[in-house]
mmCIF file of C-alpha atoms and ligand atoms in Angstrom:
data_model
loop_
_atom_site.group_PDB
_atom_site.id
_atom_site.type_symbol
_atom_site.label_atom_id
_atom_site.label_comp_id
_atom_site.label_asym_id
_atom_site.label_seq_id
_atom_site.Cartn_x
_atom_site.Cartn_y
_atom_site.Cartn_z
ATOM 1 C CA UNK A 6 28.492 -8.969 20.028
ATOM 2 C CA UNK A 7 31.236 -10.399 17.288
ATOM 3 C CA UNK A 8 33.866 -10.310 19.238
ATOM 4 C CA UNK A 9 31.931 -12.078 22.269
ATOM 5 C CA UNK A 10 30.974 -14.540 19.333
ATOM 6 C CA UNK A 11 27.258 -14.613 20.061
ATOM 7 C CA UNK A 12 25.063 -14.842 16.808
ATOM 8 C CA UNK A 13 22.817 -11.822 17.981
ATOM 9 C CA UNK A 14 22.408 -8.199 16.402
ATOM 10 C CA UNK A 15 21.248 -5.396 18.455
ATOM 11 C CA UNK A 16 18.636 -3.400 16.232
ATOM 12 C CA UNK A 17 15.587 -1.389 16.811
ATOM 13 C CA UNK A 18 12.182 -3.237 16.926
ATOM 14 C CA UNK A 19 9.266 -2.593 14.631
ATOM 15 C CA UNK A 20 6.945 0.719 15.721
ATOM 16 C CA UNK A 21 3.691 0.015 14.657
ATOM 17 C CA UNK A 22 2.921 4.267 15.303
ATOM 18 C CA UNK A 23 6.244 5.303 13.648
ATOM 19 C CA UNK A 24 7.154 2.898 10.884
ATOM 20 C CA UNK A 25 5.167 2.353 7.848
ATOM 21 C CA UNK A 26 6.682 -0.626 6.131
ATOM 22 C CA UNK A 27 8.489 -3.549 6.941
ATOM 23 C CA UNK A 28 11.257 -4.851 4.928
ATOM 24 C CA UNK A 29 9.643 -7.652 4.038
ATOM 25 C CA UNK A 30 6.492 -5.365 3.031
ATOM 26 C CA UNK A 31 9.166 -3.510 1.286
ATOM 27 C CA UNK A 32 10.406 -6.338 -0.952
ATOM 28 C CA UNK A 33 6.678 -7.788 -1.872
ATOM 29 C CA UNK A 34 5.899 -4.222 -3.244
ATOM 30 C CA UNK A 35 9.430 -4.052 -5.721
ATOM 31 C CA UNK A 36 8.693 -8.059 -6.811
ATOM 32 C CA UNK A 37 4.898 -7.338 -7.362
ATOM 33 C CA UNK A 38 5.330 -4.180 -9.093
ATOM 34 C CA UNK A 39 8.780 -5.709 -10.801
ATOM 35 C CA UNK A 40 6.940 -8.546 -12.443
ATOM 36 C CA UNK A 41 3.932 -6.084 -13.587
ATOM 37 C CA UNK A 42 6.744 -3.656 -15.468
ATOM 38 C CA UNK A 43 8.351 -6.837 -16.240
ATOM 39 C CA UNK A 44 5.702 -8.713 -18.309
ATOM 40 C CA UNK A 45 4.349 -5.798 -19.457
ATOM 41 C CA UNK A 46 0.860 -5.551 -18.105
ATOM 42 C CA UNK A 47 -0.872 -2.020 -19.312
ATOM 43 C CA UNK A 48 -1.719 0.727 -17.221
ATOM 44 C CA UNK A 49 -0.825 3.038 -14.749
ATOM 45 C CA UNK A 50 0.578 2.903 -11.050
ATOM 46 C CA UNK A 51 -1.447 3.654 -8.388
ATOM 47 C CA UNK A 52 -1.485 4.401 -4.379
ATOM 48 C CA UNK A 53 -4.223 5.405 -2.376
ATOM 49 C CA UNK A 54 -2.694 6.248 0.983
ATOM 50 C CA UNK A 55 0.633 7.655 0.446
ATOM 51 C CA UNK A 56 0.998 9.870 3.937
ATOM 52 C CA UNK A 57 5.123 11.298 4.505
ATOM 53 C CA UNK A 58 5.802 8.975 1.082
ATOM 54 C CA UNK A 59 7.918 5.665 2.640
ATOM 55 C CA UNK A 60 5.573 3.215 0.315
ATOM 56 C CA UNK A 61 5.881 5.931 -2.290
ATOM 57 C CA UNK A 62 9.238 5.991 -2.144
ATOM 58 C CA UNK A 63 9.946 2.051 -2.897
ATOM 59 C CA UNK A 64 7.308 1.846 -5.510
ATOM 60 C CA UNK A 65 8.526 5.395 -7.432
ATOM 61 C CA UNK A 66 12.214 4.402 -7.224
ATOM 62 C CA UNK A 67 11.444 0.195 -8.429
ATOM 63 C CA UNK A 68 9.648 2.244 -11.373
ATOM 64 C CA UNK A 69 12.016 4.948 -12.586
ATOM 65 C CA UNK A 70 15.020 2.036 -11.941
ATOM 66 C CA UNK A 71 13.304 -0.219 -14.506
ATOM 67 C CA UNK A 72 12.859 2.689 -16.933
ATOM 68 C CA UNK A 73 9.382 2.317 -18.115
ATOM 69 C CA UNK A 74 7.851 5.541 -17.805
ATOM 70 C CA UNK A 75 4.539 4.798 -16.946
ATOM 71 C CA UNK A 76 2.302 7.791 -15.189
ATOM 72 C CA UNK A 77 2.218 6.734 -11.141
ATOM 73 C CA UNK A 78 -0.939 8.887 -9.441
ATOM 74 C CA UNK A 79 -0.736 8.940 -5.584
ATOM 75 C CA UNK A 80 -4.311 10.008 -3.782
ATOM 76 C CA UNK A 81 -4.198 11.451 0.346
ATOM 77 C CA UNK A 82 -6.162 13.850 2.687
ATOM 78 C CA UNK A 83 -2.340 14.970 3.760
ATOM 79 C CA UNK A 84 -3.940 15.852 7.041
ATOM 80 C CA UNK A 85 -3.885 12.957 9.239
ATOM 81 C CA UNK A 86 -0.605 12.674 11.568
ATOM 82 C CA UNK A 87 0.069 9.149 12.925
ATOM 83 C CA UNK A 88 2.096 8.896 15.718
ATOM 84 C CA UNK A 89 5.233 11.751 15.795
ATOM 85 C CA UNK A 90 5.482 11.785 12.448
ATOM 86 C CA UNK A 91 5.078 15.033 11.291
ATOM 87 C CA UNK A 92 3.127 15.072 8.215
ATOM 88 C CA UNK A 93 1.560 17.133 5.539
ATOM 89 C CA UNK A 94 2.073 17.193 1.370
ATOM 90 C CA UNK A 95 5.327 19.050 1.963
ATOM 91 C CA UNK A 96 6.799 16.526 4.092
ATOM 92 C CA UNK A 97 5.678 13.571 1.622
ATOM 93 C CA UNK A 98 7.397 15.864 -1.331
ATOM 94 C CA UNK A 99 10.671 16.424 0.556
ATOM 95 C CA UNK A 100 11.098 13.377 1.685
ATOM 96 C CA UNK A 101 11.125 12.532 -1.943
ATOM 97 C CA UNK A 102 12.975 15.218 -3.174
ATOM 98 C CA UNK A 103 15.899 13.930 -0.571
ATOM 99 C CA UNK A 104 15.772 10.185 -2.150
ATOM 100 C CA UNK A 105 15.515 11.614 -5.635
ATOM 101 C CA UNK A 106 12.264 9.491 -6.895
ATOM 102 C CA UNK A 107 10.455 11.338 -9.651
ATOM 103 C CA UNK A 108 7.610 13.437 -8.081
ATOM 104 C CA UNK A 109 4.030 11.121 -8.724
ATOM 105 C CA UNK A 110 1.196 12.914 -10.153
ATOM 106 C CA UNK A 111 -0.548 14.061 -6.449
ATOM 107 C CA UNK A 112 -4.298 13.507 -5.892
ATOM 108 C CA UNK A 113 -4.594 15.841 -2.688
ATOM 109 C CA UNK A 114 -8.281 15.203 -1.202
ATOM 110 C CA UNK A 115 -10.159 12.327 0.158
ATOM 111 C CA UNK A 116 -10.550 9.923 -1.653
ATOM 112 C CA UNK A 117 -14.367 9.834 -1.049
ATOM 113 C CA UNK A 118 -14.428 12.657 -3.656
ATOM 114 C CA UNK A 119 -10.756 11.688 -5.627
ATOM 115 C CA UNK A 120 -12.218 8.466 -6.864
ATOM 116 C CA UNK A 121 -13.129 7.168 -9.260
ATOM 117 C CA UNK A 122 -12.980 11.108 -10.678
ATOM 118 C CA UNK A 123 -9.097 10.997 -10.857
ATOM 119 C CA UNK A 124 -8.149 7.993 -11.180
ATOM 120 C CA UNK A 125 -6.671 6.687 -14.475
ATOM 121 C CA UNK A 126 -8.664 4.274 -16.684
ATOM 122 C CA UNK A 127 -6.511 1.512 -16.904
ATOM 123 C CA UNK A 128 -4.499 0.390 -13.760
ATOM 124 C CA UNK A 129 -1.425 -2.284 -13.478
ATOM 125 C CA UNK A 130 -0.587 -1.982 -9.936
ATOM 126 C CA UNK A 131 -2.199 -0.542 -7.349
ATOM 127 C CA UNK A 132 -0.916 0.084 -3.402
ATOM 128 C CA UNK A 133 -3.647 -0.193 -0.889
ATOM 129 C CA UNK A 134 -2.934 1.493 2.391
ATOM 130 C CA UNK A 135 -5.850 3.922 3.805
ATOM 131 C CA UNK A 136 -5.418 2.572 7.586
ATOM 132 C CA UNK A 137 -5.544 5.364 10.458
ATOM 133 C CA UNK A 138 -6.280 2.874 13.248
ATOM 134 C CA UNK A 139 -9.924 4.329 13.594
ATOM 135 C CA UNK A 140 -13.277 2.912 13.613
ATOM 136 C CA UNK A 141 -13.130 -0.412 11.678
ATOM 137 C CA UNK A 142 -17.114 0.024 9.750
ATOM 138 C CA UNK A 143 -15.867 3.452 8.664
ATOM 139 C CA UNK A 144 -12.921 1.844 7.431
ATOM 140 C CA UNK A 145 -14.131 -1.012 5.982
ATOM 141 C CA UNK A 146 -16.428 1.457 3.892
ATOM 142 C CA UNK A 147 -13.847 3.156 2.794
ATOM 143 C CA UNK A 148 -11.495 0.360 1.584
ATOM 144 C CA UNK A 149 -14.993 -0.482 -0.469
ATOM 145 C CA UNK A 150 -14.894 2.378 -2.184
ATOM 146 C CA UNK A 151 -11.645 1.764 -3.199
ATOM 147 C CA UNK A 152 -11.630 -1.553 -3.863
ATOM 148 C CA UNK A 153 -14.991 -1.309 -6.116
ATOM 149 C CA UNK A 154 -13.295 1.816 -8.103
ATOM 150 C CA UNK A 155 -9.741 0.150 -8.547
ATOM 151 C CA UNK A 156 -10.675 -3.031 -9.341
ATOM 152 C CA UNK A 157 -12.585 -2.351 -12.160
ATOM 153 C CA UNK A 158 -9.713 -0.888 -13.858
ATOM 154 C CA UNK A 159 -7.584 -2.795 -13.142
ATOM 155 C CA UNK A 160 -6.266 -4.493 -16.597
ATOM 156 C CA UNK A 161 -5.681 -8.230 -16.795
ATOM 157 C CA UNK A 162 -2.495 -9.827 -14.901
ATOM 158 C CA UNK A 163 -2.433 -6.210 -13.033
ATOM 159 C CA UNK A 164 -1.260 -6.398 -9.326
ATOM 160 C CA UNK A 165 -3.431 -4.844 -6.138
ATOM 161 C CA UNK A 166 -1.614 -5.067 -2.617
ATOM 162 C CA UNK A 167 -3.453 -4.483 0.379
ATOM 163 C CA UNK A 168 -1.317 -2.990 3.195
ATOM 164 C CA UNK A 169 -2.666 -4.290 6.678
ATOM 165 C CA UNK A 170 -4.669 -7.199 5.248
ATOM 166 C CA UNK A 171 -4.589 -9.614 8.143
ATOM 167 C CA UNK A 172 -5.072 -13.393 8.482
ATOM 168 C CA UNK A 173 -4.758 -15.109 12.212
ATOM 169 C CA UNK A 174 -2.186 -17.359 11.652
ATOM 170 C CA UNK A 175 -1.101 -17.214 7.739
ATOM 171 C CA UNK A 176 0.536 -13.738 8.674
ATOM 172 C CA UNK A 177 3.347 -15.316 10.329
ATOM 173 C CA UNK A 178 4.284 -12.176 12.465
ATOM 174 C CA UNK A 179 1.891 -9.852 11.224
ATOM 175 C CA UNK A 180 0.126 -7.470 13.441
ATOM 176 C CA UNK A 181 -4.093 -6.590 13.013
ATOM 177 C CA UNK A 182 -3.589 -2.413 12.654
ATOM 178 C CA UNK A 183 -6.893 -1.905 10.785
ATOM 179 C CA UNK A 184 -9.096 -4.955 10.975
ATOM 180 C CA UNK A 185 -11.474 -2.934 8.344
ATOM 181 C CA UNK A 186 -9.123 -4.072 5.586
ATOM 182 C CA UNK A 187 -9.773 -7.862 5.672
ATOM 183 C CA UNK A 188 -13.261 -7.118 6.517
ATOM 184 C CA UNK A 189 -13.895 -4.655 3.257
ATOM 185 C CA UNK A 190 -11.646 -7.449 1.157
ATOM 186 C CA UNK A 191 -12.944 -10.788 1.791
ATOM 187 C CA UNK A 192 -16.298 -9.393 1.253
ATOM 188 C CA UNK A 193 -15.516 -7.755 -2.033
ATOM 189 C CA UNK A 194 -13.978 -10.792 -3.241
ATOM 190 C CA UNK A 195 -16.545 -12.755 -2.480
ATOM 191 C CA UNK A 196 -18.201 -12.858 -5.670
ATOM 192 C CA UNK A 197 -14.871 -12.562 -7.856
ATOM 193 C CA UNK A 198 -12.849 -14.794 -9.771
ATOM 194 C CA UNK A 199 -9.814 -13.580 -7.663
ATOM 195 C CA UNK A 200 -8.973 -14.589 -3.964
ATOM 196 C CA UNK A 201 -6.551 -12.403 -1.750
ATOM 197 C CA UNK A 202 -3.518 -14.451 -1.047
ATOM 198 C CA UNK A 203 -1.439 -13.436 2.386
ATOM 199 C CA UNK A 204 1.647 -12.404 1.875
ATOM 200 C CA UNK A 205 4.960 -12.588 4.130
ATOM 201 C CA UNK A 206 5.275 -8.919 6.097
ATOM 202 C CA UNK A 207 7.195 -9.315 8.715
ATOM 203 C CA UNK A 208 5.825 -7.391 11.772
ATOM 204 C CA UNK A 209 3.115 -6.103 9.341
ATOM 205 C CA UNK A 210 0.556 -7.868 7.080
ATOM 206 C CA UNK A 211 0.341 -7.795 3.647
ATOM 207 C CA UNK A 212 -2.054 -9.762 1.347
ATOM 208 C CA UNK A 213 -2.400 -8.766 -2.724
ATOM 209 C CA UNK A 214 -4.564 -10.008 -5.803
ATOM 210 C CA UNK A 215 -3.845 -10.813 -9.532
ATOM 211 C CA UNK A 216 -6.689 -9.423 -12.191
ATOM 212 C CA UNK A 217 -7.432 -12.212 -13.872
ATOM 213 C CA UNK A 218 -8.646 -12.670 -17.590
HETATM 214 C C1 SAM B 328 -0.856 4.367 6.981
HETATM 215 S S1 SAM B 328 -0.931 5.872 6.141
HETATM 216 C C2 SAM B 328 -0.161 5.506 4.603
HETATM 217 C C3 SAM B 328 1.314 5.209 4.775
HETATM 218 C C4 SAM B 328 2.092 5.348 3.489
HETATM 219 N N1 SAM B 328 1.786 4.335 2.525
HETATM 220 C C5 SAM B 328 3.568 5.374 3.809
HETATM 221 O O1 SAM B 328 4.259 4.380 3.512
HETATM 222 O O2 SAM B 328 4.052 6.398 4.355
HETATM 223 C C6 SAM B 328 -2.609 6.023 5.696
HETATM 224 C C7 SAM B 328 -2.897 7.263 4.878
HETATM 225 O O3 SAM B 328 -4.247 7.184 4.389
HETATM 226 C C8 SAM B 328 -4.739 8.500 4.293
HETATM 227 N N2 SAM B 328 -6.210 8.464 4.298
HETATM 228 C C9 SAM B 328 -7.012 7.857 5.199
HETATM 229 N N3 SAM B 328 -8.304 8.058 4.873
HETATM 230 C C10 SAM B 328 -8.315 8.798 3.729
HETATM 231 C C11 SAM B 328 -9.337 9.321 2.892
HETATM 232 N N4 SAM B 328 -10.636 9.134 3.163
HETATM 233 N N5 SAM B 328 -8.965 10.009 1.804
HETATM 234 C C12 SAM B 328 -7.646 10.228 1.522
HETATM 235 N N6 SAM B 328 -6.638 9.774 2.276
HETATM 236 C C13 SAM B 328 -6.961 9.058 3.368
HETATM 237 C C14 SAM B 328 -4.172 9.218 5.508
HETATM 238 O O4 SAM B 328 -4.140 10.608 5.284
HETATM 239 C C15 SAM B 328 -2.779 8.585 5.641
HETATM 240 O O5 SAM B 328 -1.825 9.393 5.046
#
């Protein structure tokens, strides 16, 4: 394409069954989490959907680069497969192993029955991403759960992104995968000082909230 001189780069599209973060998606989490490490807000790091590790990945590696040694808990079933992707606990710890991101303490179980029992008192960031593409009630009870059990520990100034949270419109290119996360979130925040404010994604949507106090 250079040498016919034609602005245009040949790459592979987004696959909303294959790929599980955009770029985009990718560089909200390290700037969110950067500016949590950064200022110092207390806590631990936290994911609840962590699958074959790609979210895990850019949050453990934007942590161990900064050098604050923080505790980062990651909760999952480990027994869902989306798409091909061949999944399981051993495939989220060698995939890893092969970027060399310190292994997160791992929360194997649903989170139904995981939290609030394991998760640490005091939270600074915390990555949202429980979306199977199922039933959108069942979903939207489950991202309750979470929501109501996270936020409360959240500490103030801490960061919570929500992976999938859709807005017609505001997410430029984002696509609706699990409607049950907006649904769960704008009904949760209802009654909060906070508001969920969209974020850029790319092919995906992305929205996140700052604790206040
Ligand atoms: C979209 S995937 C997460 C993708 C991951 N963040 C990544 O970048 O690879 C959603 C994950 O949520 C998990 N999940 C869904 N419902 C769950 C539940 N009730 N308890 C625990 N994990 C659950 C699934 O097992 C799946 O791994």
């Amino acid at each position: 394409m250079m040498k016919l001189r034609l602005p245009l780069r040949l790459a592979p599209g987004f696959d909303h069954h294959l790929d599980m973060v955009s770029l985009e998606q990718a560089s909200n989490l390290n700037l969110l989490l950067g500016q949590v490490l950064h200022t110092g807000v207390p806590g631990a790091i936290v994911e609840l959907g962590c699958y074959t590790g790609s979210t895990t990945c850019i949050i453990g590696h934007t942590l161990a680069a900064s050098g604050d040694g923080r505790p980062f808990h990651v909760f999952d079933r480990f027994d869902v497969t989306l798409g091909e992707h061949p999944a399981g606990r051993d495939v989220f710890e060698r995939n890893l192993n092969a970027v060399g991101v310190p292994m997160p303490v791992i929360h194997q179980g649903d989170v139904f029955e995981t939290v609030p029992a394991s998760l640490p008192s005091r939270i600074a960031f915390a990555h949202l991403d429980l979306g199977v593409g199922g039933d959108t009630q069942l979903h939207a009870r489950l991202m309750d759960h979470a929501l109501r059990h996270v936020y409360e520990r959240l500490s103030p100034g801490a960061i919570l992104v929500l992976m999938d949270y859709y807005v017609p419109g505001l997410t430029v290119e984002g696509h609706d995968s699990n409607p049950g996360v907006r649904k769960a979130a704008d009904l949760f925040f209802r009654d909060k000082p906070e508001t969920v404010t969209t974020l850029f994604g790319g092919p995906c949507s992305h929205g996140y909230v700052r604790k206040a106090g």
